[in-house]
XYZ file of C-alpha atoms in Angstrom:
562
model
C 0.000 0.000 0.000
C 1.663 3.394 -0.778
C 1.032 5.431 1.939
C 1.924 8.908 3.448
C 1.901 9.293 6.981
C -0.068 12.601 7.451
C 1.108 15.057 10.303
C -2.476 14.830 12.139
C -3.735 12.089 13.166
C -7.813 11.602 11.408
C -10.264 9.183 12.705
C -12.176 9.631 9.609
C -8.989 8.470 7.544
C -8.497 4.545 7.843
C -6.876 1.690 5.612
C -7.821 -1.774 5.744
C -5.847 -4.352 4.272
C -5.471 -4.945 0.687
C -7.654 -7.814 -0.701
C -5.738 -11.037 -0.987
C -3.495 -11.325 -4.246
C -3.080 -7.434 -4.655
C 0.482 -6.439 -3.357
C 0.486 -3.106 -1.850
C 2.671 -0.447 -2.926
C 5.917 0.460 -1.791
C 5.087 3.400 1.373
C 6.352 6.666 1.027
C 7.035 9.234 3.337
C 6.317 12.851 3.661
C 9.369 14.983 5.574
C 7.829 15.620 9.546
C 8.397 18.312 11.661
C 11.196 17.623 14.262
C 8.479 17.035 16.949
C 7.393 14.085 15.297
C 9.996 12.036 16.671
C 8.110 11.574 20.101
C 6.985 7.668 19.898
C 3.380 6.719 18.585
C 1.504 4.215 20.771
C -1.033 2.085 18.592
C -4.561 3.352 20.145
C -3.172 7.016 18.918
C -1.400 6.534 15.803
C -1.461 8.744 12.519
C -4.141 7.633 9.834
C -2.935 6.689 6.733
C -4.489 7.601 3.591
C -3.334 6.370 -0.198
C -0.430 8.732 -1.451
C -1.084 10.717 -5.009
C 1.822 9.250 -7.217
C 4.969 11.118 -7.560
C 6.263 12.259 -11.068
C 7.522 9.596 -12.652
C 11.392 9.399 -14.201
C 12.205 6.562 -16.717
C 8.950 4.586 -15.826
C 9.180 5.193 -11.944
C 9.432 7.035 -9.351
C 12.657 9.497 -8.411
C 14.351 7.682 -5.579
C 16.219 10.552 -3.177
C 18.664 8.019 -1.630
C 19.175 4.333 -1.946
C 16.124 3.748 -1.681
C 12.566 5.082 -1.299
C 11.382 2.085 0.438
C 10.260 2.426 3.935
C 11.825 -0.358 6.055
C 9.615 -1.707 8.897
C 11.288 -3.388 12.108
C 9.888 -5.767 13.933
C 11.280 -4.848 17.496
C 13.908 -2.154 18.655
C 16.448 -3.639 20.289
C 20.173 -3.294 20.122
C 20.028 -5.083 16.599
C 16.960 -2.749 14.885
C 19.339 0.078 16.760
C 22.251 -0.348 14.369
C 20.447 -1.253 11.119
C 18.992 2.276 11.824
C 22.023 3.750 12.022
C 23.139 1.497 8.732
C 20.039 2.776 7.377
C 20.656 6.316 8.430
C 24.359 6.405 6.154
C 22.635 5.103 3.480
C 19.179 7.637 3.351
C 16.618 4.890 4.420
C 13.204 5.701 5.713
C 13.235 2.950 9.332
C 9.953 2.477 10.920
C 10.160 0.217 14.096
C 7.786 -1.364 16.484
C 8.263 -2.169 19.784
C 6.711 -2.371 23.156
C 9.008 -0.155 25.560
C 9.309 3.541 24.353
C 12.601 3.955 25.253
C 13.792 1.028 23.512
C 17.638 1.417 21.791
C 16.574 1.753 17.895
C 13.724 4.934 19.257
C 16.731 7.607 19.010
C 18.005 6.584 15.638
C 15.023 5.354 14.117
C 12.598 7.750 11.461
C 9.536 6.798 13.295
C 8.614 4.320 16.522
C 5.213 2.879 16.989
C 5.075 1.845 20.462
C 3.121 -1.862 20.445
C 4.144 -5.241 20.712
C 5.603 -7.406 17.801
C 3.908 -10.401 19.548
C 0.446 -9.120 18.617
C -1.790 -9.794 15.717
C -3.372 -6.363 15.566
C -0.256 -4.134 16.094
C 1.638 -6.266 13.278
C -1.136 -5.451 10.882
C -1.193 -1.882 11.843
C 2.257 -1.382 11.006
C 2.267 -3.100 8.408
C 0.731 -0.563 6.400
C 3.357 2.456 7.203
C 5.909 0.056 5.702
C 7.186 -1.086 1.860
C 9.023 -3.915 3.160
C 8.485 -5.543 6.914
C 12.009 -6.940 8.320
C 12.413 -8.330 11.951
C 15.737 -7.760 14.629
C 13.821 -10.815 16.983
C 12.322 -13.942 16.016
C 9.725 -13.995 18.730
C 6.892 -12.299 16.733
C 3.510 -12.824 15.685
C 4.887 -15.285 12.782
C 0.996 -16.257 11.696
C 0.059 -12.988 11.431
C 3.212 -12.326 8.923
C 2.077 -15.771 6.937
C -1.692 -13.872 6.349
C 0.219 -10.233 5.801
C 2.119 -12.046 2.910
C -1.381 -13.881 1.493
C -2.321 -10.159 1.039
C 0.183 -8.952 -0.681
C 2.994 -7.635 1.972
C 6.288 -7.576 1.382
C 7.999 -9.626 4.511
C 11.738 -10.516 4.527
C 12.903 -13.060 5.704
C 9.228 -14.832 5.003
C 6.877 -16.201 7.517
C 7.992 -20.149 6.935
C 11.504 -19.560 7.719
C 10.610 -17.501 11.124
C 8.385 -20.121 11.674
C 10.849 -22.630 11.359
C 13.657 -20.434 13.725
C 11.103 -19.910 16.852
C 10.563 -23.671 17.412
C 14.205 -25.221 17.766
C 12.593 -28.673 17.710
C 11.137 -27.904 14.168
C 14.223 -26.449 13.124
C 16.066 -29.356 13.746
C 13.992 -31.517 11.950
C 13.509 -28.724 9.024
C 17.637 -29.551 8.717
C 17.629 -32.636 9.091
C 15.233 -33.228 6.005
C 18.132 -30.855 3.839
C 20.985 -33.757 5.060
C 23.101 -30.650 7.581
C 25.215 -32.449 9.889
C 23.279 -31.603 13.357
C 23.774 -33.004 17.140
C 21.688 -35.959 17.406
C 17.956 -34.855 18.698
C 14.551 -36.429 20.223
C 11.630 -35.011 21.135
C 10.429 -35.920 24.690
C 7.115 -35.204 26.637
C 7.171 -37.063 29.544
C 9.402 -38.903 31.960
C 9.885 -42.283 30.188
C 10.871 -40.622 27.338
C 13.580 -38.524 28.548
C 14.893 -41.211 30.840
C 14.687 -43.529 27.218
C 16.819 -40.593 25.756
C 19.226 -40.815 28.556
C 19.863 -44.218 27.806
C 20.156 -43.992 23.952
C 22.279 -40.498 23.861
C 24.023 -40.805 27.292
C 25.022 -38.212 30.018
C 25.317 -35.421 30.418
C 22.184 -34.702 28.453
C 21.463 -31.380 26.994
C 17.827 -30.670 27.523
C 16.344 -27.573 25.749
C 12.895 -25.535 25.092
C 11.918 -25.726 21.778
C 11.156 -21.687 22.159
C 11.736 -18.887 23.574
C 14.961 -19.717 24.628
C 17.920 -17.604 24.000
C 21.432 -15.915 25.561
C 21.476 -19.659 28.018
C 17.746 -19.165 29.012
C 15.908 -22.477 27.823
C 18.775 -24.746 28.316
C 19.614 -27.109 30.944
C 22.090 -29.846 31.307
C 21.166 -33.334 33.702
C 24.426 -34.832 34.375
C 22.504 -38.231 35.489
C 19.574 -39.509 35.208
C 18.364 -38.266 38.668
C 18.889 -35.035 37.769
C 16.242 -35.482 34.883
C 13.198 -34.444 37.053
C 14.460 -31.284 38.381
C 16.003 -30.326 35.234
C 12.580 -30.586 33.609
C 10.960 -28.723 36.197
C 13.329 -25.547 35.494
C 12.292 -25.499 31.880
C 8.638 -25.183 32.972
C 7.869 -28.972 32.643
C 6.659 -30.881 29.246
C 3.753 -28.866 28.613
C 6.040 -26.031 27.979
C 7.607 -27.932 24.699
C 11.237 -29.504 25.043
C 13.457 -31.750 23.218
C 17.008 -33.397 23.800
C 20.267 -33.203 21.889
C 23.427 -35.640 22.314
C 26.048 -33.736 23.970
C 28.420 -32.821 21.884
C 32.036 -31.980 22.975
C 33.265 -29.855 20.710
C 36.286 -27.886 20.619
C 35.958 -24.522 19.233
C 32.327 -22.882 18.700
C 32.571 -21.118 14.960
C 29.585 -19.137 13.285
C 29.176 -18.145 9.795
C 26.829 -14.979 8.628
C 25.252 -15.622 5.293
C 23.507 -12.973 3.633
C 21.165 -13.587 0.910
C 19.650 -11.125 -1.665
C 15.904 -11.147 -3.085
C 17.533 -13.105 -6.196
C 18.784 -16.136 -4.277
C 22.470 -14.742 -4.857
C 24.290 -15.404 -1.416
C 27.789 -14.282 0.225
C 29.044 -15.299 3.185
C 31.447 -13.255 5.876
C 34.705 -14.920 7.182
C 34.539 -17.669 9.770
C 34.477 -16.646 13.270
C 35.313 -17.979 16.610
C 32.527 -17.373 19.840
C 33.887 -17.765 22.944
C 30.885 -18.194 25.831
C 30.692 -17.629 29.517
C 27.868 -18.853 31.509
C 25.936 -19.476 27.902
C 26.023 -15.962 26.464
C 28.211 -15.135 23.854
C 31.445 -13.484 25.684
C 34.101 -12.787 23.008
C 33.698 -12.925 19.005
C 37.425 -13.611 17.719
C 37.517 -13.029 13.721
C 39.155 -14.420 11.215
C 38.910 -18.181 13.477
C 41.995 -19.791 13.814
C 41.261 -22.701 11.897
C 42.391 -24.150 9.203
C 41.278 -23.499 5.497
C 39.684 -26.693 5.277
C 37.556 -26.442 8.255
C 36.454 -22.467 7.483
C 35.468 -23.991 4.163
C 33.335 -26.549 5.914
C 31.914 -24.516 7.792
C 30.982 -21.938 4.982
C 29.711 -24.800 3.146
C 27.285 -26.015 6.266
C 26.122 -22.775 6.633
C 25.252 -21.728 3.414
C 23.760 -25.125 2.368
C 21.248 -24.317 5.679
C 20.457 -20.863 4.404
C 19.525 -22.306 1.038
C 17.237 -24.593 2.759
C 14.945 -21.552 4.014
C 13.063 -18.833 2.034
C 13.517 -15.048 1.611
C 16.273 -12.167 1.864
C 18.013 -11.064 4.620
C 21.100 -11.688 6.782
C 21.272 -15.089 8.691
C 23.953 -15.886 11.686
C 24.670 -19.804 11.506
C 25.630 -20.915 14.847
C 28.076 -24.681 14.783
C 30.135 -26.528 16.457
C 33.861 -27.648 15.688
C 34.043 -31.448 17.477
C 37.361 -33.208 18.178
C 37.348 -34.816 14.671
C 37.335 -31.641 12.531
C 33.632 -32.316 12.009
C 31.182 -28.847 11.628
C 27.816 -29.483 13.438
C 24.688 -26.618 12.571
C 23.503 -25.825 16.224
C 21.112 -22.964 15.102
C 20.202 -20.177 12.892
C 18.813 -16.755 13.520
C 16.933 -15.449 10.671
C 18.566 -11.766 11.503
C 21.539 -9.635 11.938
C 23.441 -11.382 15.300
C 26.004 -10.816 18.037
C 28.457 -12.532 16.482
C 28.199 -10.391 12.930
C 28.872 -6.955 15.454
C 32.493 -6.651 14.838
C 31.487 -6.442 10.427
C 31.027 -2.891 11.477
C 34.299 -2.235 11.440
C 36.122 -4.986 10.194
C 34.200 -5.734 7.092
C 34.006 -3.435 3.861
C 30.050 -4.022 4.396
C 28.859 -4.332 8.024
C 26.272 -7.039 8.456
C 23.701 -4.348 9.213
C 24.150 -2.468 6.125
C 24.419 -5.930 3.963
C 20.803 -6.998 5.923
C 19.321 -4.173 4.184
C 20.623 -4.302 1.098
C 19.315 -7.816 1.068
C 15.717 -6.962 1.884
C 15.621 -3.993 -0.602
C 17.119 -5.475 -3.545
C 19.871 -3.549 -3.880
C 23.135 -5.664 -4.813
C 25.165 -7.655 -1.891
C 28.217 -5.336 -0.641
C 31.644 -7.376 -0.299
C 32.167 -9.339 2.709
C 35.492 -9.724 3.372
C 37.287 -8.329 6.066
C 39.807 -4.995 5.600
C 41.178 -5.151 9.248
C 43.425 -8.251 9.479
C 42.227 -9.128 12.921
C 38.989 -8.128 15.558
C 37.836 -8.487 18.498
C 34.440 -8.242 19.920
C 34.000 -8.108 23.508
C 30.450 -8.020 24.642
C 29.463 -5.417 27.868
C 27.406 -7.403 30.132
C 26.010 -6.342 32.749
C 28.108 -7.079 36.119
C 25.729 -5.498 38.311
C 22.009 -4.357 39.125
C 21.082 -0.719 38.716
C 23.466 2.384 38.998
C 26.437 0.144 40.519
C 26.209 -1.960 37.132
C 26.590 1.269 34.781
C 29.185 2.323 36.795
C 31.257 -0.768 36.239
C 30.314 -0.723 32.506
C 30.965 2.992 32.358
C 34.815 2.335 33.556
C 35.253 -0.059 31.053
C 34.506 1.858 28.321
C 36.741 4.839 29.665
C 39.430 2.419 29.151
C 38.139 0.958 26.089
C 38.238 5.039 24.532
C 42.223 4.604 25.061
C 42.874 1.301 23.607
C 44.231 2.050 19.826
C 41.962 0.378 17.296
C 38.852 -0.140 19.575
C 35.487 1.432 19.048
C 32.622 1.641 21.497
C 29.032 0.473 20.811
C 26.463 1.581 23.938
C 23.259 0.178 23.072
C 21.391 3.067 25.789
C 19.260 0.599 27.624
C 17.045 2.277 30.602
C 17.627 -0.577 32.964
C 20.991 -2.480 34.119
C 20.765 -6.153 35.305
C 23.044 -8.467 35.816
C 24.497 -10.560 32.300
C 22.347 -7.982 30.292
C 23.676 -6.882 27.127
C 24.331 -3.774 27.261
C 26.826 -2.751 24.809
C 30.269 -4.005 23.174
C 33.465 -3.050 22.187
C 35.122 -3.712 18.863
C 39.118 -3.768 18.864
C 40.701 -4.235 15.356
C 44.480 -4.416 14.525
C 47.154 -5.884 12.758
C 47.227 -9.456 13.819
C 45.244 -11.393 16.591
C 47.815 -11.409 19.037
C 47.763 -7.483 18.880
C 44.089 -7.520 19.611
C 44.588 -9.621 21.967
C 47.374 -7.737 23.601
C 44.580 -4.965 23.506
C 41.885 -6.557 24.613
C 44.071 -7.548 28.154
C 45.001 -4.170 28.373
C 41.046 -3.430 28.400
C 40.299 -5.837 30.885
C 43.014 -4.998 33.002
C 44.664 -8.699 32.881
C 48.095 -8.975 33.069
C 49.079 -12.075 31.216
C 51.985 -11.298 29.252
C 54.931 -13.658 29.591
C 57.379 -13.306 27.143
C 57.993 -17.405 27.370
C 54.093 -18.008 27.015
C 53.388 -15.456 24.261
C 52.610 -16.464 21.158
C 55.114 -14.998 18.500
C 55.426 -12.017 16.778
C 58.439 -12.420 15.003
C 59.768 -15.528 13.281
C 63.431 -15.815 12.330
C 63.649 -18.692 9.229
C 67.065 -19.812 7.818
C 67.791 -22.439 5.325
C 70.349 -24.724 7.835
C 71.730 -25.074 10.475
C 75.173 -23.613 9.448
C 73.260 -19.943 9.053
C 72.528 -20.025 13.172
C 75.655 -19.032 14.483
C 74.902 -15.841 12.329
C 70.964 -15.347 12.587
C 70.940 -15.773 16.420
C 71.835 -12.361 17.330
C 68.387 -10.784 15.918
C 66.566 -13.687 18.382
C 69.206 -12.251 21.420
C 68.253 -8.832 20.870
C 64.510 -9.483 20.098
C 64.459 -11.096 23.450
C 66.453 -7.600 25.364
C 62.769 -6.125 24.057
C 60.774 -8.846 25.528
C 59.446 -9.507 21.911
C 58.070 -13.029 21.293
C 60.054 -14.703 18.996
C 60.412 -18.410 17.523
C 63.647 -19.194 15.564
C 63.248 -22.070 12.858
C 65.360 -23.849 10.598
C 63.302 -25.130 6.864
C 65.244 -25.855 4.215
C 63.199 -24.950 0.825
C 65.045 -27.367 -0.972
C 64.980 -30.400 0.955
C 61.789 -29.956 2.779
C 59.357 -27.524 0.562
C 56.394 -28.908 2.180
C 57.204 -27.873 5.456
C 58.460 -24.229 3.855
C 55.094 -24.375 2.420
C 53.489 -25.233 6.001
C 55.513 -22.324 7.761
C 53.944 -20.017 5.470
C 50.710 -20.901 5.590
C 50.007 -20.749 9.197
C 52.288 -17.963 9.848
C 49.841 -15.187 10.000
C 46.726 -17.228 11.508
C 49.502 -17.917 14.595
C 50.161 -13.831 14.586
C 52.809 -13.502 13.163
C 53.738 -9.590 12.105
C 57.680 -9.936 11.106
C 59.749 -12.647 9.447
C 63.625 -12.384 8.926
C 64.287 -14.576 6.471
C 67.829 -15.960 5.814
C 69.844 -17.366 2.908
C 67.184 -19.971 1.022
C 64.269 -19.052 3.238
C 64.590 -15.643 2.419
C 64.255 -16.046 -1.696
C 61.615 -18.704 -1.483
C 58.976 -17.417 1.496
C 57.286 -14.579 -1.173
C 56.192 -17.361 -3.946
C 55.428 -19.609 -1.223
C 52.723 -17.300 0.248
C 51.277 -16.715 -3.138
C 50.095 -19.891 -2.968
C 48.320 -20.277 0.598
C 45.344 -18.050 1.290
C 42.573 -16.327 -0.576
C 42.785 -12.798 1.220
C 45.734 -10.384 1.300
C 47.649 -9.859 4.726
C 50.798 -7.476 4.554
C 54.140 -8.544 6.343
C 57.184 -7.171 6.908
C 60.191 -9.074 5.953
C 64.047 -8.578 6.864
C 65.694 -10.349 4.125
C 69.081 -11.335 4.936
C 71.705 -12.647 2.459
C 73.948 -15.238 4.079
C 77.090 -16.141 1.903
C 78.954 -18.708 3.361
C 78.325 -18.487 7.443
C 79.783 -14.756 7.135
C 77.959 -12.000 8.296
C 75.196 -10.430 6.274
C 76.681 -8.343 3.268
C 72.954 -7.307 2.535
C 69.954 -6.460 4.468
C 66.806 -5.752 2.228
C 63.688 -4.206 4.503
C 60.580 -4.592 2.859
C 56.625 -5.009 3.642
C 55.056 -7.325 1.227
C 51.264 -8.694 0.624
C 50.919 -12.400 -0.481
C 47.613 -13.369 -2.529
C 46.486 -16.396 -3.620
C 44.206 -18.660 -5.507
């Protein structure tokens, strides 16, 4: 329905839906005076009357911006916060709704109609202000979406797939049916069955709501059998829904965000690494530090699962790395996610910004990162009430000195305890630099030059080119610089030349000095490891005949490859 939101409200001036099979017109907005921006709760909104059409230019309308399309939220959170702000860069109309009136997204957004995404009539309603309806939460009125889309409303992702992503049970199964390696899974509504799942699966036994459970809530783990009752009862009991997955011991917890446009054209963003405490996401560590053949598994899991569901959007794929190197889906959000925050700054095109060019059409922005390494580091709240944003607050007075980090404050009214309530992004050179950084936030003292991981690596052809190549270790080590000293032979052992090189800047590595054959060799060899560029700086150092150096060649160089 094209639309104009007029500056008075008019009870004589309603819509009613469209009749099923029309599709309503893209809404349009007419500029509001600055007072506007106080939220509109749903008893008192603005009528909405059909728009006279614009001149049109080469068959259309004139589009002032990206896009003329009015983007409609489904909930204000932190997440509909910063696609307004993606929005904002990029000259898009955002329309949210959401039950609290101070929500985070009400400052940033063009217009907030205060009402609950979990009801029926308030969807409907704001449906009409909006050319496309989008969601930051899964936990809305999904039915009502299904019957929006019957008439003609443009909903991205669509109903099915939120459908699918609010019941975790039905999710599983939806994946199963599309062959994605999952965690083995049973439903289970009374006692038998969940002691019979005990039996077939083992302990500990991972017991979980199939929804409405999120950030830890929902979850529960019985370590024996007798633990089964209680562990039911904190989950509300059977008639609240649950299921049981195989515990899986993995070793590293990777996710994968997968955007996909309106033509089924997909891209996915690096591979990256979550690191939990007490079941909420704690740290986000990107690029992971795995290898290229388990980043390409993963990418390959992920994307498969996204292909599986319907509409545009961006999607966070949630797995887990087991002992074995094998990638297991654990979830999907059908939404921009915590673990996609740190895109902001360390991608070309943030997650946020990619989300939107997804629902609007517009063509997929590049993925790839353009910091080397990040950091996210999720604020959480430590404490209730004023002592909690006084903890938080100190934190990010040291996070405003740390080089390379940027602060995210998501303005909630209320502090509890393990709320999110903001995050910090640190990028840098290499991922032991963040690191560095991101102890230096914290205020943990960890550094021990014989623990460190290096940040220099001293490579020689043999053994006879030590007595020589030594002294840069002995004076790296005055500095308390982390060093490793290794002798590879290009000749007589390329492959593990070729090895060195590859893993060399996923171990953070920032300097090599390279001498006699490791020095001509190490360039060509990185040409051949790793998709993305990653500049290094190399001391070359010609070594003729155990004397010392005649030449010393300083250079930074980039390595590319296939």
């Amino acid at each position: 329905m094209r639309a104009r939101l007029l500056s008075a409200p008019s009870a004589a001036a309603s819509s009613s839906l469209p009749s099923a099979g029309v599709r309503p017109r893209r809404a349009f907005w007419r500029p509001r005076a600055p007072a506007a921006a106080t939220p509109l709760s749903l008893p008192a909104r603005a009528s909405m009357q059909p728009a006279a059409p614009l001149p049109e230019r080469q068959g259309g309308l004139p589009v002032h911006g990206v896009s003329n399309t009015v983007v409609g939220v489904l909930g204000g959170g932190q997440l509909g916060k910063m696609l307004c702000q993606a929005a904002s860069q990029m000259g898009i109309k955002m329309v949210i709704l959401d039950p609290l009136q101070g929500c985070p997204a009400s400052s940033v957004c063009h217009e907030h109609v205060v009402g609950s995404f979990s009801d029926g009539d308030a969807v409907r309603e704001f449906a009409k202000r909006c050319g496309v309806l989008t969601v930051e939460i899964e936990h809305v009125d999904a039915a009502t979406l299904e019957k929006l889309e019957e008439q003609g409303f443009d909903c991205e992702p669509k109903a099915s797939t939120i459908m699918i992503i609010q019941d975790k049970y039905r999710q599983k199964k939806h994946f199963s049916k599309f062959g994605i390696p999952l965690p083995d899974f049973m439903e289970v509504d009374t006692l038998h069955s969940i002691e019979e799942a005990g039996e077939r699966f083992g302990y500990p036994l991972m017991v979980k709501s199939k929804r409405l459970a999120y950030d830890g809530r929902g979850n529960a783990v019985a370590q024996k059998k007798e633990d089964l009752s209680s562990v039911v009862a904190s989950l509300g009991g059977f008639e609240h829904g649950l299921y049981v997955e195989r515990w899986t011991p993995f070793v590293k917890e990777l996710s994968v965000i997968v955007a996909r446009s309106r033509d089924g054209s997909t891209v996915c963003y690096p591979v990256v690494e979550t690191i939990h405490k007490d079941n909420i996401c704690h740290i986000v560590e990107a690029p992971a530090e795995v290898s290229a053949k388990i980043k390409k598994s993963a990418t390959d899991v992920a994307e498969k699962a996204i292909k599986s569901l319907e509409g545009a959007g961006v999607f966070a794929v949630e797995l887990f790395l087991t002992e074995d190197d094998e990638i297991l889906l654990n979830e999907v959000a059908p939404r921009p996610h915590n673990s996609g925050h740190h895109t902001i700054e360390s991608c070309y095109t943030s997650q946020y910004e990619q989300h939107l060019r997804a629902i609007l059409g517009i063509p997929l922005g590049d993925p790839s990162m353009k910091a080397p390494a990040a950091i996210m580091y999720n604020i959480l709240g430590e404490d209730e009430g004023e002592a909690g944003f006084f903890l938080a607050h100190q934190l990010i007075e040291r996070a405003l000195n740390i080089p390379g980090a940027s602060v995210h404050w998501y303005a909630k009214p209320e502090m509890r305890k393990q709320r999110k309530m903001g995050h910090i992004t640190i990028v840098g050179p290499s991922k032991a630099s963040v690191k560095s950084r991101l102890d230096k936030l914290l205020q943990r003292d960890t550094y021990d030059p014989k623990k460190a991981s290096p940040r220099v690596s001293i490579i020689m052809g043999s053994d006879s080119d030590l007595n020589v190549m030594k002294d840069a270790e002995v004076i790296l080590k005055k500095f308390n610089i982390p060093v490793e000293t290794t002798i590879v032979s290009a000749h007589r052992t390329p492959e593990r030349m070729y090895d060195f090189a590859k893993s060399a800047y996923g171990r953070g590595i920032e300097v090599i000095i390279a001498g006699a054959g490791g020095a001509a060799h190490l360039p060509g060899k990185y040409q051949l490891t790793e998709k993305h560029t990653h500049e290094f700086t190399m001391i070359i150092c010609f070594n003729f005949q155990g004397q010392i150096p005649c030449l010393l060649v300083y250079t930074s160089f980039s390595y590319s490859g296939n």
